[in-house]
Amino acid sequence: MFAENELTCDGFLGGRLRIWQPVAGYRAAMDPVLLAAAVPARAGQSILELGCGAGVASLCLGARVAALKLTGLELQPGYAALARRNAEANGQNVTVFEGDLDAPPPGLRALSFDHVIANPPYFATRDGTPAADAGRERAQREATPLATWMDAATRRLCPGGHLTVIQAAERLPDLIRALDDRVGEMSVLPVAPRIGRPAGRVILRARKGVRGAFRLLPPFILHEGAEHLRDGDDLTGAARAILRDGAGLELPR
């Protein structure tokens, strides 16, 4: 568990959410906010977030869509405790299970969901330099294969349910290979920092038991202009609406 002096309380969605996060551990940025924005949830539906961390994606989704039944699964007890604390602090009801994707708790195995969302670790087992903090390293580097993540997600989906995943763009081939014929109607949205720059992230959406053509969508652009501004906010209007105002991210049809 984290001591109080090991935490900061940070604003998300323009300050609508206040989220406790570890100073030295895994800290959420815009990726879980974009993930939540891309989920086509409706009031009253059920959501499972795999690897929920401190709960940012679930809470952003709950702030946008009323009366959701939110559930999280988190391996690390300290982060699971933060997710519960953050849900209570923001007036939301989130059931957080502690456990592994390989062996989810019995109470979770008995449930199915309209939506499963995930922000799996971006780094493959041997990529990059290990993080100094063990919790951050576990959150960012793959120990459980993507195929296991996607199998766990698919098992928990209702027929016709939506799977929504954000991942590093370079790992899109791995992500697609991790899925099987239980899901279809797959769409991939590249997320690029600026016009003319390569995508750094992709958002993948698919549905269980639904057939449809694969779609590679036009990129979603985060920032205006060709270069980073030293001072000021250069987000595009669409990105600002999501990151500051809690708007949804509609995938083009």
Short mmCIF file of C-alpha atoms in Angstrom, two decimals:
data_model
loop_
_atom_site.label_atom_id
_atom_site.label_comp_id
_atom_site.label_asym_id
_atom_site.label_seq_id
_atom_site.Cartn_x
_atom_site.Cartn_y
_atom_site.Cartn_z
CA MET A 1 0.00 0.00 0.00
CA PHE A 2 1.07 3.59 -0.54
CA ALA A 3 1.75 6.06 2.27
CA GLU A 4 0.18 9.52 1.97
CA ASN A 5 3.54 11.17 1.26
CA GLU A 6 3.98 8.78 -1.69
CA LEU A 7 0.87 10.10 -3.46
CA THR A 8 -0.28 13.15 -5.40
CA CYS A 9 -3.88 14.15 -6.14
CA ASP A 10 -4.18 15.10 -9.81
CA GLY A 11 -6.95 16.60 -11.88
CA PHE A 12 -8.47 14.90 -14.93
CA LEU A 13 -11.19 16.11 -17.30
CA GLY A 14 -10.48 19.74 -16.52
CA GLY A 15 -10.59 19.06 -12.78
CA ARG A 16 -13.92 17.20 -12.76
CA LEU A 17 -12.06 14.17 -11.39
CA ARG A 18 -9.45 14.21 -8.64
CA ILE A 19 -7.26 11.12 -8.80
CA TRP A 20 -4.75 9.89 -6.24
CA GLN A 21 -1.63 8.47 -7.93
CA PRO A 22 1.81 7.34 -6.72
CA VAL A 23 4.65 9.82 -7.07
CA ALA A 24 7.15 7.19 -8.19
CA GLY A 25 4.90 4.44 -9.60
CA TYR A 26 2.73 4.19 -12.69
CA ARG A 27 1.03 7.53 -13.37
CA ALA A 28 -1.84 7.84 -15.82
CA ALA A 29 -1.68 10.51 -18.53
CA MET A 30 -3.95 10.92 -21.54
CA ASP A 31 -4.09 7.29 -22.71
CA PRO A 32 -6.76 6.04 -20.24
CA VAL A 33 -8.78 9.20 -20.93
CA LEU A 34 -8.72 8.48 -24.68
CA LEU A 35 -9.60 4.84 -23.99
CA ALA A 36 -12.63 5.82 -21.93
CA ALA A 37 -13.74 8.33 -24.56
CA ALA A 38 -13.73 5.64 -27.27
CA VAL A 39 -16.09 3.26 -25.45
CA PRO A 40 -19.61 3.37 -26.98
CA ALA A 41 -21.33 2.78 -23.64
CA ARG A 42 -24.93 3.65 -22.83
CA ALA A 43 -26.54 4.37 -19.48
CA GLY A 44 -27.12 1.24 -17.42
CA GLN A 45 -24.59 -0.95 -19.22
CA SER A 46 -21.86 -2.98 -17.50
CA ILE A 47 -18.13 -2.28 -17.93
CA LEU A 48 -15.07 -4.32 -16.99
CA GLU A 49 -11.63 -2.70 -17.03
CA LEU A 50 -8.77 -5.20 -17.08
CA GLY A 51 -5.68 -3.89 -15.31
CA CYS A 52 -7.53 -0.89 -13.94
CA GLY A 53 -4.60 0.61 -12.00
CA ALA A 54 -5.82 3.63 -10.02
CA GLY A 55 -9.11 3.56 -11.92
CA VAL A 56 -8.66 6.53 -14.28
CA ALA A 57 -10.26 5.02 -17.39
CA SER A 58 -13.28 3.65 -15.53
CA LEU A 59 -13.84 6.91 -13.67
CA CYS A 60 -13.54 9.00 -16.85
CA LEU A 61 -16.10 6.75 -18.50
CA GLY A 62 -18.38 6.97 -15.47
CA ALA A 63 -18.14 10.77 -15.55
CA ARG A 64 -19.34 10.80 -19.19
CA VAL A 65 -22.08 8.15 -19.11
CA ALA A 66 -24.61 7.94 -16.28
CA ALA A 67 -25.58 4.86 -14.28
CA LEU A 68 -22.89 2.49 -15.53
CA LYS A 69 -22.07 -0.68 -13.62
CA LEU A 70 -18.29 -0.33 -13.33
CA THR A 71 -15.93 -3.18 -12.43
CA GLY A 72 -12.14 -3.35 -12.40
CA LEU A 73 -9.57 -6.12 -12.14
CA GLU A 74 -6.12 -5.16 -10.82
CA LEU A 75 -3.17 -7.37 -9.97
CA GLN A 76 -1.32 -5.00 -7.62
CA PRO A 77 -3.08 -4.50 -4.25
CA GLY A 78 -1.80 -0.95 -3.77
CA TYR A 79 -3.27 0.20 -7.06
CA ALA A 80 -6.53 -1.67 -6.42
CA ALA A 81 -6.82 0.22 -3.11
CA LEU A 82 -6.21 3.51 -4.94
CA ALA A 83 -8.94 2.66 -7.46
CA ARG A 84 -11.42 2.11 -4.63
CA ARG A 85 -10.33 5.33 -2.91
CA ASN A 86 -10.58 7.32 -6.14
CA ALA A 87 -14.04 5.95 -6.90
CA GLU A 88 -15.30 6.95 -3.45
CA ALA A 89 -13.63 10.38 -3.64
CA ASN A 90 -15.33 11.07 -6.98
CA GLY A 91 -18.75 9.80 -5.99
CA GLN A 92 -18.72 6.75 -8.23
CA ASN A 93 -19.39 3.09 -7.47
CA VAL A 94 -16.68 0.81 -8.85
CA THR A 95 -16.27 -2.82 -7.79
CA VAL A 96 -12.54 -3.61 -7.84
CA PHE A 97 -11.35 -7.22 -7.82
CA GLU A 98 -7.75 -8.10 -7.00
CA GLY A 99 -6.33 -10.89 -9.10
CA ASP A 100 -4.54 -12.07 -12.22
CA LEU A 101 -5.85 -12.38 -15.75
CA ASP A 102 -4.71 -15.99 -15.76
CA ALA A 103 -6.84 -16.84 -12.71
CA PRO A 104 -9.52 -14.21 -12.11
CA PRO A 105 -11.40 -14.33 -8.80
CA PRO A 106 -14.45 -16.64 -8.79
CA GLY A 107 -16.81 -13.69 -8.32
CA LEU A 108 -15.54 -12.14 -11.54
CA ARG A 109 -15.58 -15.39 -13.53
CA ALA A 110 -19.32 -15.60 -12.88
CA LEU A 111 -19.99 -12.23 -14.57
CA SER A 112 -20.29 -11.04 -18.16
CA PHE A 113 -20.20 -7.47 -19.43
CA ASP A 114 -21.48 -5.24 -22.22
CA HIS A 115 -18.00 -3.69 -22.55
CA VAL A 116 -14.49 -4.78 -21.66
CA ILE A 117 -11.74 -2.16 -21.85
CA ALA A 118 -7.99 -2.45 -21.40
CA ASN A 119 -4.74 -0.49 -21.57
CA PRO A 120 -2.27 -3.42 -21.58
CA PRO A 121 1.47 -2.86 -20.98
CA TYR A 122 3.09 -1.29 -24.03
CA PHE A 123 6.59 -2.73 -23.74
CA ALA A 124 7.28 -6.31 -24.75
CA THR A 125 9.28 -8.44 -22.33
CA ARG A 126 12.76 -7.40 -23.46
CA ASP A 127 12.10 -3.94 -24.91
CA GLY A 128 13.60 -0.79 -23.42
CA THR A 129 15.14 -0.07 -20.04
CA PRO A 130 13.36 -1.38 -16.93
CA ALA A 131 11.68 1.23 -14.73
CA ALA A 132 13.25 1.85 -11.33
CA ASP A 133 9.88 1.49 -9.57
CA ALA A 134 8.59 -2.09 -9.46
CA GLY A 135 4.93 -1.09 -9.70
CA ARG A 136 5.54 1.09 -12.74
CA GLU A 137 7.62 -1.65 -14.37
CA ARG A 138 4.82 -4.18 -13.87
CA ALA A 139 2.25 -1.78 -15.31
CA GLN A 140 4.32 -0.89 -18.38
CA ARG A 141 6.16 -4.09 -19.33
CA GLU A 142 4.39 -7.18 -20.55
CA ALA A 143 4.60 -10.15 -18.21
CA THR A 144 1.29 -11.65 -19.31
CA PRO A 145 1.08 -12.12 -23.12
CA LEU A 146 -1.34 -9.97 -25.08
CA ALA A 147 -3.11 -13.17 -26.17
CA THR A 148 -3.95 -13.84 -22.51
CA TRP A 149 -5.29 -10.29 -22.09
CA MET A 150 -7.48 -10.64 -25.17
CA ASP A 151 -8.71 -14.12 -24.23
CA ALA A 152 -9.66 -12.90 -20.75
CA ALA A 153 -11.46 -9.90 -22.27
CA THR A 154 -13.36 -12.00 -24.80
CA ARG A 155 -14.45 -14.53 -22.18
CA ARG A 156 -16.00 -11.78 -20.06
CA LEU A 157 -17.94 -10.16 -22.92
CA CYS A 158 -21.64 -10.73 -23.53
CA PRO A 159 -22.56 -11.77 -27.09
CA GLY A 160 -22.46 -8.62 -29.17
CA GLY A 161 -20.42 -6.82 -26.49
CA HIS A 162 -17.67 -4.34 -27.32
CA LEU A 163 -13.95 -4.75 -26.68
CA THR A 164 -11.99 -1.47 -26.63
CA VAL A 165 -8.20 -1.43 -26.24
CA ILE A 166 -5.51 1.26 -26.43
CA GLN A 167 -1.98 0.13 -27.28
CA ALA A 168 1.32 1.41 -28.67
CA ALA A 169 1.09 1.71 -32.46
CA GLU A 170 4.17 -0.45 -33.00
CA ARG A 171 2.40 -3.32 -31.26
CA LEU A 172 -0.71 -3.27 -33.45
CA PRO A 173 0.35 -6.47 -35.29
CA ASP A 174 0.78 -8.22 -31.94
CA LEU A 175 -2.62 -6.99 -30.79
CA ILE A 176 -4.42 -8.19 -33.91
CA ARG A 177 -2.67 -11.58 -33.72
CA ALA A 178 -3.80 -11.85 -30.09
CA LEU A 179 -7.47 -11.82 -31.13
CA ASP A 180 -9.32 -14.78 -32.60
CA ASP A 181 -12.50 -15.49 -34.53
CA ARG A 182 -14.69 -14.98 -31.46
CA VAL A 183 -14.60 -11.26 -32.26
CA GLY A 184 -15.22 -9.32 -35.47
CA GLU A 185 -16.29 -5.93 -36.82
CA MET A 186 -12.82 -4.69 -35.92
CA SER A 187 -11.90 -1.00 -36.26
CA VAL A 188 -8.49 0.56 -35.62
CA LEU A 189 -8.07 4.29 -34.95
CA PRO A 190 -4.47 5.59 -35.12
CA VAL A 191 -3.76 8.41 -32.66
CA ALA A 192 -1.09 10.79 -33.95
CA PRO A 193 0.54 13.69 -32.08
CA ARG A 194 0.32 16.06 -35.09
CA ILE A 195 -0.62 16.09 -38.77
CA GLY A 196 2.10 14.34 -40.74
CA ARG A 197 3.57 12.55 -37.70
CA PRO A 198 3.44 8.78 -37.22
CA ALA A 199 0.80 7.47 -34.83
CA GLY A 200 2.10 6.73 -31.35
CA ARG A 201 -1.02 4.91 -30.16
CA VAL A 202 -3.87 2.92 -31.66
CA ILE A 203 -7.36 2.35 -30.32
CA LEU A 204 -8.88 -0.96 -31.38
CA ARG A 205 -12.56 -1.75 -31.08
CA ALA A 206 -14.18 -5.12 -31.87
CA ARG A 207 -17.37 -6.98 -31.01
CA LYS A 208 -17.93 -10.50 -29.75
CA GLY A 209 -19.77 -12.81 -32.13
CA VAL A 210 -20.35 -10.09 -34.74
CA ARG A 211 -18.99 -10.31 -38.28
CA GLY A 212 -17.92 -7.26 -40.23
CA ALA A 213 -15.11 -5.90 -42.37
CA PHE A 214 -11.85 -4.70 -40.82
CA ARG A 215 -11.58 -0.89 -40.90
CA LEU A 216 -8.42 1.22 -40.62
CA LEU A 217 -9.73 4.68 -39.80
CA PRO A 218 -8.29 8.16 -40.48
CA PRO A 219 -5.97 9.24 -37.66
CA PHE A 220 -7.12 11.21 -34.65
CA ILE A 221 -4.82 14.23 -34.23
CA LEU A 222 -3.94 15.45 -30.75
CA HIS A 223 -2.10 18.75 -31.33
CA GLU A 224 -2.28 21.71 -33.70
CA GLY A 225 0.74 22.95 -35.63
CA ALA A 226 4.04 21.37 -36.58
CA GLU A 227 5.98 21.85 -33.33
CA HIS A 228 5.43 21.69 -29.58
CA LEU A 229 4.63 24.98 -27.90
CA ARG A 230 6.83 25.84 -24.94
CA ASP A 231 3.90 27.61 -23.27
CA GLY A 232 0.20 27.32 -23.99
CA ASP A 233 -2.32 24.67 -24.94
CA ASP A 234 -2.04 23.50 -28.55
CA LEU A 235 -4.55 20.65 -28.39
CA THR A 236 -6.90 20.31 -31.33
CA GLY A 237 -10.52 21.17 -30.60
CA ALA A 238 -11.52 17.50 -30.70
CA ALA A 239 -8.69 16.47 -28.34
CA ARG A 240 -9.46 19.32 -25.94
CA ALA A 241 -13.12 18.32 -25.81
CA ILE A 242 -12.11 14.80 -24.75
CA LEU A 243 -9.22 15.55 -22.40
CA ARG A 244 -10.62 18.67 -20.74
CA ASP A 245 -14.40 18.38 -21.09
CA GLY A 246 -14.97 14.62 -20.99
CA ALA A 247 -16.47 14.32 -24.49
CA GLY A 248 -16.73 11.00 -26.28
CA LEU A 249 -14.50 9.93 -29.16
CA GLU A 250 -16.75 8.88 -32.00
CA LEU A 251 -15.17 6.43 -34.43
CA PRO A 252 -16.06 7.34 -38.04
CA ARG A 253 -18.59 5.06 -39.68
#
